[in-house]
Amino acid sequence: MGALGDASLFSPWDYVVFAAVLLISAVIGIYYAFAGRRKNTSQEFLTGGRSMSALPVALSLTASFMSAVTVLGTPADVYRFGAIYSMFAFSYVFVVIICAEIFLPVFYRLNITSTYEYLELRFNKCVRILGTVIFIIEMVLYTGIVIYAPALALNQVSGFNLWGAMTATGLVCTFYCTLGGIKAVIWTDVFQIVIMVAGFIAVIIRGVVVQGGIQTIINDSYYGGRLNFWDFDPQPLRRHTFWTIVIGGTFLWVGIYGVNQSQVQRYISCKTKGQAKLSLYINLIGLMIILACAVLCGLILYSVYKDCDPWTSQIISAPDQLMPYLVLDILQGYPGVPGLFVACAYSGTLSTVSSSINALAAVTVEDLIKPYTHLSENKLSWISKGMSALYGILCIAMAAVASFMGSVIQAALSIFAMVGGPLLGLFSLGLFFPFCNSVGAIVGLLFGFSMSLWAGIGAQIYPPLPERSRPLPLSIAGCNFSTMDTNWTSMTTEPTMAMVTNLIPLDTSERPVLADYWYSLSYLYFSTLGTIVTILVGVIVSLMSGGLKQSINHDYLFGRQDFSCDIFSCRKSEKDAKDLWPKPNPYQGHENPSFVKDDISLSELK
């Protein structure tokens, strides 16, 4: 099976299935954009009056995590580097516990809309603006990669021009999230998570059947060195070990689930703190299912192509095209299924990009425009919609940059690590160090951001040598080049695909000394580096600038009051007693101009 190479392109039925999935998503968005205007619920903005229950929020968190980066990137990573990627399961457990028990209680108690409101409460407006700007940089870069990934898949299976596919993807996402707002994001998440899991399951079932059972896949993976679950090498320069994934991965994902606006705004919309915590724990189950499916798909990839690797044989030009190639290889006799898989990748993108652009628009209006103007809510709403469109166009431009960043999964996680780490350090200074002042926070953030950016950009310019990343061997011994379809090569050899340069041996004669040490630091440690540097510098500068003499409101710190209840005993009345803000009308919610025309009506899911 591994030497097929005659996989055909999309059939008409594939286009029908693919178009149907996108059409349903668009219809949901359009429906909530127009039908919602007839309801007198214009004040239920981002948090929906804090009336949501745990299940829809958990589904939304899971769906937004599972973008095309996960669908395409994770199996390709397992194929090349082995199943040690599954050690992220330990990271997810630690991340959910830390976020649910430390960050969530504080944000929920303060009744904030933008996480960067907290920075102004704890420090000052300057820190808030700086944190907002860095968040905007992070999300624009990441969203560009998310747009690029499914365009790469569509280019692979249909022959669409890569740049045309990227532009079309970005425009669809921009239209979708600008029209539908947060309601469309939540509801299409529920629809899209079903489509995405269905795409994974279709590949797994067919792969197991083609290979003659799961035992064959396990045996092939074992003898091919792919079952490398336990590698306890403490060397921080190694790309993936147990320690880099568990320690570095925990810092990285806490930066996403703990302080990233696009995730936090979901779980703080629950009706009680207990429901918010429960949504995170239910989401953990979803993360585990996604991880298991992605790793198993990676092992199936290796079992099918162990004797004829499509990448090194240059049938495809990038490892991230392996999954679309496999789909057309083993499912070409099942019309519509390849279309379902590409729809799976696109569904993840619609979910992620729509929530990201909405979050970008929300923090821009809430943190950078509203505090300095006296515009009406209606005008702020139109400005926010315009910002959504602007960020959509900007993200399309960043998708072009993403094509030069190598593996989509590593590029995405590197961005979250480089930028999210210093932000995590900034929030940690505010929550855990009562003597930390605004001077220490700003200097610490700038130092942490500079250090992680230095290491990250250096790693892009001087990629770590193979002895650091340790890719596993691939073979083309079983390839029958005389029978291979040249369609694949002809449509994927565009000069913009810089990932093919990974096939070229690196010239080590011109590498500076830093390249084999500082720049070879595991990309997962970028977040740990940024967080620790931010905290250390912030603490030192605060102590030197009179931080011990300042008096602060201890309600802005993580404290005993945040341990007051668990998942099942939290009550809204308990939270309200500690609220620092005026108690909102239970049907009104906390205003957010980004969604002034939107409402969330999820009572039927309670």
XYZ file of C-alpha atoms in Angstrom:
606
model
C 0.000 0.000 0.000
C 2.878 2.312 0.778
C 4.004 2.547 -2.824
C 0.697 3.372 -4.381
C 1.351 6.910 -5.445
C -1.622 6.894 -7.784
C -3.988 8.657 -5.437
C -6.513 10.594 -7.438
C -7.707 14.097 -6.852
C -11.036 15.190 -5.414
C -14.100 13.502 -6.918
C -17.359 15.416 -7.422
C -18.798 13.821 -4.277
C -15.805 15.073 -2.289
C -16.540 18.602 -3.411
C -20.202 18.143 -2.458
C -19.362 16.975 1.069
C -16.711 19.661 1.534
C -19.031 22.415 0.289
C -21.923 21.130 2.418
C -19.890 21.351 5.636
C -18.753 24.901 4.882
C -22.261 25.889 3.811
C -23.817 24.621 7.042
C -21.218 26.538 9.071
C -21.928 29.699 7.055
C -25.699 29.287 7.415
C -25.355 28.994 11.196
C -23.289 32.176 11.263
C -25.702 34.088 9.019
C -28.718 32.857 10.983
C -27.341 34.141 14.288
C -26.228 37.382 12.667
C -29.750 38.237 11.497
C -32.204 36.195 13.580
C -30.544 37.358 16.790
C -31.330 40.973 15.983
C -35.024 40.315 16.458
C -34.448 39.398 20.102
C -34.261 41.969 22.841
C -31.015 40.553 24.224
C -28.474 43.009 22.914
C -26.763 43.199 26.320
C -25.872 39.513 26.360
C -22.543 40.061 24.692
C -19.426 38.013 25.198
C -20.453 36.243 28.387
C -24.115 35.670 27.499
C -25.234 36.951 30.890
C -22.990 34.320 32.424
C -25.761 31.812 31.883
C -23.885 29.069 30.035
C -23.412 25.583 31.427
C -20.234 23.533 31.347
C -20.924 21.259 28.362
C -21.221 23.787 25.508
C -18.243 25.718 26.843
C -16.176 22.523 27.058
C -17.113 21.628 23.476
C -16.152 25.104 22.357
C -12.790 24.945 24.138
C -12.055 21.561 22.580
C -13.127 22.555 19.082
C -11.038 25.707 19.078
C -7.997 23.710 20.171
C -8.436 21.196 17.360
C -7.496 23.359 14.387
C -6.061 22.233 11.082
C -2.667 22.561 12.772
C -3.611 19.601 14.967
C -5.326 17.607 12.226
C -2.376 17.891 9.816
C 0.619 18.665 12.023
C 0.389 16.197 14.893
C 0.169 12.975 12.809
C 3.063 14.214 10.657
C 5.107 14.916 13.798
C 4.442 11.404 15.139
C 5.362 9.954 11.719
C 8.743 11.714 11.736
C 9.664 11.830 15.435
C 7.625 9.082 17.095
C 4.793 8.688 19.596
C 6.633 10.540 22.356
C 4.293 13.379 21.354
C 1.638 11.533 23.379
C 3.434 12.651 26.558
C 1.507 15.901 26.111
C -1.271 14.007 27.924
C 0.602 14.636 31.195
C 0.954 18.330 30.320
C -2.779 18.646 29.663
C -3.611 17.237 33.100
C -1.303 19.699 34.881
C -2.516 22.585 32.711
C -6.202 22.012 33.397
C -5.632 21.676 37.157
C -3.508 24.858 37.306
C -5.931 26.885 35.191
C -9.071 25.621 36.950
C -7.752 26.070 40.477
C -5.568 29.201 40.175
C -6.275 31.447 37.186
C -9.996 30.817 36.672
C -11.085 31.649 40.265
C -9.367 35.054 40.172
C -10.685 36.083 36.743
C -14.189 34.844 37.544
C -14.248 36.611 40.909
C -13.177 39.935 39.383
C -15.950 39.693 36.774
C -13.717 40.883 33.925
C -14.314 40.646 30.169
C -10.779 41.093 28.838
C -8.020 39.334 30.751
C -5.986 42.487 30.208
C -8.440 44.438 32.359
C -6.755 42.589 35.218
C -3.380 44.127 34.349
C -4.813 47.621 34.781
C -6.494 46.694 38.065
C -3.281 45.186 39.421
C -0.730 47.545 37.842
C -1.713 50.446 35.558
C -2.935 51.338 32.064
C 0.558 51.165 30.563
C 0.949 47.508 31.571
C -2.521 46.760 30.205
C -1.728 48.322 26.826
C 1.633 46.548 26.610
C 0.060 43.183 27.419
C -2.698 43.785 24.864
C -0.242 44.682 22.097
C 1.855 41.558 22.728
C -1.308 39.420 22.732
C -2.316 40.920 19.375
C 1.106 40.056 17.921
C 0.798 36.485 19.224
C -2.673 35.834 17.844
C -2.045 37.409 14.426
C 1.036 35.211 13.944
C -0.756 32.075 15.133
C -3.911 32.718 13.130
C -1.794 33.097 10.003
C -0.495 29.556 10.513
C -4.003 28.259 11.139
C -5.131 29.743 7.803
C -2.086 28.362 5.996
C -2.495 24.753 7.198
C -5.847 23.874 5.552
C -4.858 25.807 2.412
C -1.902 23.443 2.223
C -4.268 20.473 2.487
C -6.618 21.836 -0.161
C -3.667 22.464 -2.461
C -2.635 18.838 -1.940
C -5.949 17.162 -2.683
C -7.420 19.430 -5.333
C -4.542 21.190 -7.047
C -5.861 24.629 -6.071
C -3.172 27.295 -6.125
C -1.694 27.525 -2.623
C -1.905 31.314 -2.422
C -5.425 31.350 -3.830
C -6.471 28.744 -1.269
C -4.951 30.769 1.582
C -6.676 33.953 0.481
C -10.020 32.176 0.064
C -9.685 30.546 3.496
C -8.929 33.853 5.158
C -11.787 35.674 3.454
C -14.305 32.939 4.370
C -13.184 33.027 8.002
C -13.303 36.821 8.117
C -16.805 36.913 6.641
C -17.921 34.147 8.996
C -16.726 35.679 12.242
C -17.555 39.290 11.344
C -21.166 38.398 10.558
C -21.897 35.732 13.130
C -20.095 36.985 16.201
C -19.698 34.882 19.332
C -23.032 33.078 18.866
C -21.918 31.575 15.581
C -18.578 30.632 17.116
C -20.209 28.686 19.948
C -22.849 26.936 17.863
C -20.646 26.022 14.926
C -18.080 24.672 17.389
C -20.627 22.039 18.383
C -21.238 21.126 14.718
C -17.569 21.281 13.747
C -16.261 19.088 16.562
C -18.481 16.293 15.249
C -17.127 16.753 11.726
C -13.523 16.856 12.907
C -13.755 13.711 15.018
C -15.580 11.970 12.154
C -12.698 12.802 9.813
C -10.151 11.335 12.213
C -12.218 8.206 12.855
C -12.703 7.586 9.128
C -8.931 7.589 8.606
C -8.311 5.365 11.635
C -10.918 2.738 10.711
C -9.846 2.536 7.062
C -6.153 2.526 8.017
C -6.635 -0.366 10.421
C -8.574 -2.331 7.774
C -5.993 -1.669 5.044
C -3.098 -2.728 7.269
C -4.857 -5.900 8.412
C -5.519 -4.939 12.009
C -4.213 -2.755 14.806
C -1.558 -5.334 15.709
C 0.190 -4.834 12.360
C 0.303 -1.075 12.935
C 1.709 -1.523 16.447
C 4.338 -4.019 15.213
C 5.426 -1.774 12.327
C 5.653 1.198 14.694
C 7.629 -0.792 17.254
C 10.230 -2.093 14.804
C 10.400 1.344 13.166
C 11.248 2.990 16.503
C 8.022 5.008 16.619
C 6.866 3.752 20.038
C 9.432 5.915 21.829
C 7.138 6.896 24.698
C 9.707 7.128 27.476
C 12.806 9.242 26.909
C 14.000 10.722 30.198
C 17.081 12.495 28.822
C 17.263 15.789 30.804
C 19.143 17.535 27.964
C 17.180 20.793 27.294
C 18.563 20.973 23.752
C 16.717 17.821 22.701
C 13.557 18.612 20.716
C 11.199 16.163 22.437
C 11.893 14.256 25.630
C 9.606 13.414 28.534
C 10.890 16.475 30.400
C 10.721 18.988 27.541
C 7.143 17.951 26.782
C 5.872 17.745 30.376
C 7.673 20.820 31.729
C 7.840 22.954 28.591
C 4.413 21.818 27.415
C 2.836 22.707 30.758
C 4.231 26.249 30.692
C 3.181 26.613 27.044
C -0.424 25.464 27.501
C -0.949 27.311 30.792
C -0.073 30.419 28.795
C -2.922 29.503 26.435
C -5.615 28.233 28.780
C -4.661 30.395 31.751
C -4.263 33.907 30.332
C -5.045 33.847 26.580
C -8.149 35.922 25.905
C -9.614 33.625 23.242
C -9.772 30.723 25.723
C -10.453 32.558 28.986
C -13.444 34.424 27.519
C -15.153 31.071 27.000
C -14.998 29.541 30.448
C -15.675 32.778 32.362
C -19.055 32.886 30.588
C -20.384 30.008 32.730
C -23.180 30.656 35.221
C -21.095 29.640 38.267
C -17.439 29.199 39.059
C -18.129 25.510 39.568
C -19.551 25.197 36.056
C -16.532 27.069 34.692
C -14.169 24.645 36.408
C -16.217 21.700 35.204
C -15.989 22.966 31.624
C -12.205 22.818 31.828
C -12.207 19.303 33.243
C -14.651 18.074 30.586
C -12.434 19.773 28.002
C -9.538 17.657 29.313
C -11.381 14.549 28.139
C -11.750 16.116 24.699
C -8.041 16.961 24.568
C -7.155 13.353 25.415
C -9.439 11.991 22.675
C -7.953 14.383 20.109
C -4.398 13.509 21.132
C -5.089 9.764 20.958
C -6.658 10.067 17.486
C -3.818 12.219 16.159
C -1.071 9.941 17.510
C -2.811 6.826 16.156
C -3.120 8.492 12.738
C 0.618 9.189 12.855
C 1.361 5.526 13.555
C -0.955 4.506 10.702
C 0.971 6.895 8.443
C 4.218 5.123 9.305
C 2.748 1.636 8.924
C 1.428 2.480 5.457
C 4.524 4.330 4.207
C 7.337 2.609 6.116
C 8.885 1.354 2.842
C 8.047 4.319 0.621
C 8.055 7.711 2.296
C 6.144 10.203 0.099
C 8.179 13.139 1.460
C 11.758 11.982 0.888
C 10.707 10.497 -2.465
C 9.422 14.025 -3.276
C 5.904 12.897 -4.142
C 4.813 15.599 -1.723
C 6.819 18.679 -0.793
C 6.028 19.044 2.924
C 5.502 16.613 5.824
C 2.257 18.387 6.666
C 0.807 17.103 3.378
C 1.169 13.495 4.546
C -2.312 13.211 6.020
C -4.160 14.525 2.919
C -2.012 12.213 0.782
C -2.876 9.227 2.998
C -6.575 10.075 2.823
C -6.594 10.044 -0.972
C -4.408 6.945 -0.989
C -6.504 4.669 1.226
C -9.947 6.274 0.841
C -10.067 7.013 -2.883
C -12.620 4.221 -3.331
C -15.022 5.907 -0.923
C -16.452 9.025 -2.631
C -17.034 11.852 -0.220
C -14.707 10.671 2.537
C -11.635 12.639 1.363
C -13.949 15.648 1.175
C -14.996 14.944 4.766
C -11.360 14.943 5.882
C -10.548 18.269 4.231
C -13.790 19.633 5.716
C -12.466 18.318 9.047
C -9.332 20.455 8.672
C -11.346 23.452 7.504
C -13.867 23.119 10.336
C -11.063 23.364 12.865
C -9.796 26.443 11.095
C -13.191 28.152 11.020
C -13.573 27.548 14.740
C -10.091 28.714 15.687
C -9.844 31.709 13.374
C -13.315 32.998 14.174
C -12.658 32.898 17.926
C -9.174 34.386 17.468
C -10.340 37.303 15.318
C -13.259 37.982 17.662
C -10.860 37.980 20.612
C -8.491 40.321 18.768
C -11.328 42.726 17.988
C -12.604 42.512 21.568
C -9.298 43.375 23.251
C -8.531 46.105 20.698
C -11.824 47.885 21.359
C -11.972 47.103 25.075
C -8.334 47.869 25.904
C -7.080 50.290 23.243
C -10.120 52.289 22.045
C -12.930 52.381 24.610
C -10.902 53.714 27.575
C -9.746 56.736 25.551
C -12.941 57.676 23.675
C -16.550 58.536 24.474
C -18.178 56.764 21.549
C -21.633 55.230 21.807
C -22.023 51.475 22.133
C -23.437 51.350 18.609
C -20.379 53.089 17.139
C -18.051 50.870 19.147
C -19.895 47.869 17.734
C -19.295 49.010 14.155
C -15.657 49.785 14.944
C -15.310 46.277 16.356
C -16.783 44.700 13.238
C -14.370 46.757 11.172
C -11.504 45.581 13.363
C -12.592 41.973 12.746
C -12.319 42.529 8.998
C -8.962 44.309 9.387
C -7.498 41.527 11.497
C -8.794 38.971 9.003
C -6.854 40.661 6.198
C -3.769 40.954 8.406
C -3.941 37.245 9.246
C -4.088 36.368 5.540
C -0.837 38.284 5.093
C 0.701 36.384 7.995
C -0.342 33.097 6.359
C 2.174 33.889 3.623
C 4.907 34.191 6.260
C 3.786 30.881 7.788
C 4.750 29.024 4.608
C 8.402 29.634 5.483
C 8.243 28.467 9.115
C 8.572 24.696 8.701
C 6.271 22.165 10.393
C 2.930 23.817 11.140
C 2.596 22.195 14.568
C 6.082 23.301 15.659
C 5.604 26.782 14.192
C 2.276 27.228 16.014
C 3.581 25.992 19.354
C 6.780 28.050 18.969
C 4.727 31.245 18.577
C 2.603 30.440 21.613
C 5.777 29.659 23.555
C 7.767 32.753 22.512
C 4.942 35.212 23.141
C 2.729 33.383 25.630
C 5.567 32.634 28.060
C 6.368 36.272 28.918
C 2.634 37.041 29.222
C 2.231 34.125 31.633
C 5.149 35.544 33.632
C 3.469 38.973 33.695
C 0.188 37.601 35.065
C 2.121 35.458 37.567
C 3.879 38.570 38.867
C 0.488 40.165 39.445
C -1.155 37.162 41.073
C 1.600 35.795 43.319
C 3.982 38.667 44.160
C 2.265 41.419 46.191
C 5.418 43.560 46.171
C 5.685 43.576 42.370
C 4.992 47.040 40.958
C 4.295 48.343 37.457
C 7.960 49.190 36.792
C 9.028 45.638 37.588
C 6.172 44.228 35.510
C 7.066 46.265 32.419
C 10.820 45.672 32.617
C 10.296 41.961 33.356
C 7.897 41.546 30.438
C 10.247 43.292 28.003
C 13.244 41.232 29.154
C 11.313 37.949 29.010
C 9.869 38.783 25.598
C 13.315 39.718 24.274
C 14.950 36.516 25.538
C 12.303 34.136 24.201
C 12.170 36.030 20.901
C 15.957 35.893 20.625
C 16.010 32.115 21.118
C 13.000 31.539 18.863
C 14.104 33.669 15.914
C 17.620 32.259 16.197
C 16.197 28.740 15.957
C 14.372 29.718 12.753
C 17.543 31.140 11.184
C 19.796 28.320 12.419
C 17.612 25.191 12.781
C 18.884 22.654 15.323
C 21.056 19.901 13.876
C 19.563 16.403 13.449
C 21.380 15.137 16.561
C 19.247 17.612 18.553
C 15.878 17.053 16.879
C 16.562 13.344 16.186
C 14.172 12.616 13.323
C 13.574 8.895 12.916
C 14.709 7.115 9.732
C 12.457 7.068 6.667
C 12.776 4.667 3.729
C 12.087 4.788 -0.019
C 13.353 1.258 -0.664
C 9.881 0.010 -1.562
C 8.937 2.840 -3.930
C 8.048 1.986 -7.524
C 8.683 5.347 -9.154
C 7.656 4.117 -12.605
C 4.008 3.764 -11.511
C 3.705 6.927 -9.445
C 1.337 9.678 -10.467
C 3.199 12.881 -11.229
C 0.181 15.017 -10.328
C 1.367 15.222 -6.732
C 4.799 16.561 -7.611
C 3.565 18.982 -10.205
C 1.113 20.682 -7.890
C 3.227 20.857 -4.748
C 6.591 22.026 -6.018
C 5.847 25.721 -5.707
C 9.023 27.623 -4.790
C 7.323 29.163 -1.755
C 7.294 25.833 0.038
C 10.420 26.323 2.092
C 9.851 23.139 4.062
C 11.434 21.103 1.290
C 14.765 22.612 2.340
C 14.708 20.205 5.268
C 15.857 17.581 2.776
C 19.089 19.485 2.132
C 22.008 18.741 4.499
C 22.791 21.730 6.706
C 26.088 23.524 6.187
C 27.582 23.584 9.672
C 30.737 25.506 8.737
C 29.025 28.911 8.986
C 27.008 28.253 12.120
C 27.889 30.515 15.082
C 28.629 28.969 18.451
C 25.212 30.082 19.769
C 23.483 28.049 17.060
C 24.397 24.721 18.655
C 23.530 25.775 22.189
C 21.241 28.757 22.735
C 19.393 28.474 19.395
C 19.122 24.691 19.763
C 17.032 24.964 22.928
C 13.884 22.867 22.563
C 11.096 25.035 21.157
C 8.883 23.897 24.031
C 11.227 25.591 26.495
C 10.777 29.014 24.888
C 7.698 29.489 27.091
C 9.491 28.326 30.233
C 12.384 30.668 29.430
C 10.103 33.665 28.852
C 8.076 33.019 32.004
C 11.069 32.538 34.325
C 13.018 35.531 32.956
C 9.934 37.759 33.232
C 9.347 36.724 36.858
C 12.996 36.964 37.956
C 13.625 40.361 36.359
C 10.226 41.641 37.495
C 10.891 40.632 41.117
C 14.400 42.129 41.168
C 13.365 45.433 39.554
C 10.307 45.711 41.848
C 12.442 45.244 44.951
C 14.939 47.828 43.689
C 12.197 50.352 42.846
C 10.395 50.339 46.200
C 7.913 47.542 45.600
C 7.857 46.595 49.300
C 6.578 50.053 50.204
C 3.544 50.021 47.918
C 0.053 49.259 49.159
C -2.184 47.205 46.879
C -5.662 45.757 46.990
C -5.185 42.114 47.992
C -8.373 41.185 46.147
C -6.244 41.325 42.987
C -3.960 38.568 44.297
C -4.520 34.836 44.294
C -5.501 34.055 47.860
C -7.524 32.064 50.329
C -10.832 33.259 48.902
C -10.081 31.407 45.666
C -10.044 28.065 47.505
C -13.533 28.647 48.922
C -15.401 26.128 46.781
C -15.006 23.136 44.514
C -16.716 22.054 41.292
C -19.894 20.865 42.938
C -20.317 23.338 45.800
C -19.704 26.693 44.091
C -22.713 28.978 44.141
C -23.219 32.210 42.275
C -24.191 33.910 45.524
C -20.813 33.027 47.027
C -19.064 34.646 44.088
C -21.263 37.716 44.095
C -20.394 38.384 47.737
C -16.775 38.890 46.711
C -17.292 40.764 43.450
C -15.340 43.973 43.266
C -17.504 45.322 40.461
C -21.146 46.441 40.712
C -23.428 43.446 40.523
C -24.775 43.122 36.977
C -28.337 42.425 36.050
C -28.451 38.602 35.730
C -29.961 39.023 32.283
C -27.609 41.732 31.204
C -24.094 40.326 31.444
C -20.855 42.257 31.295
C -20.759 44.557 28.317
C -18.348 43.950 25.485
C -18.660 46.220 22.443
C -17.187 43.586 20.177
C -20.505 41.797 20.250
C -22.966 44.632 20.834
C -25.340 43.195 18.225
C -24.928 39.628 19.363
C -26.600 37.395 21.871
C -25.968 33.917 23.158
C -29.069 31.868 23.773
C -27.860 28.570 25.158
C -30.486 27.941 27.801
C -31.696 24.874 25.941
C -28.285 23.265 26.498
C -28.480 23.613 30.267
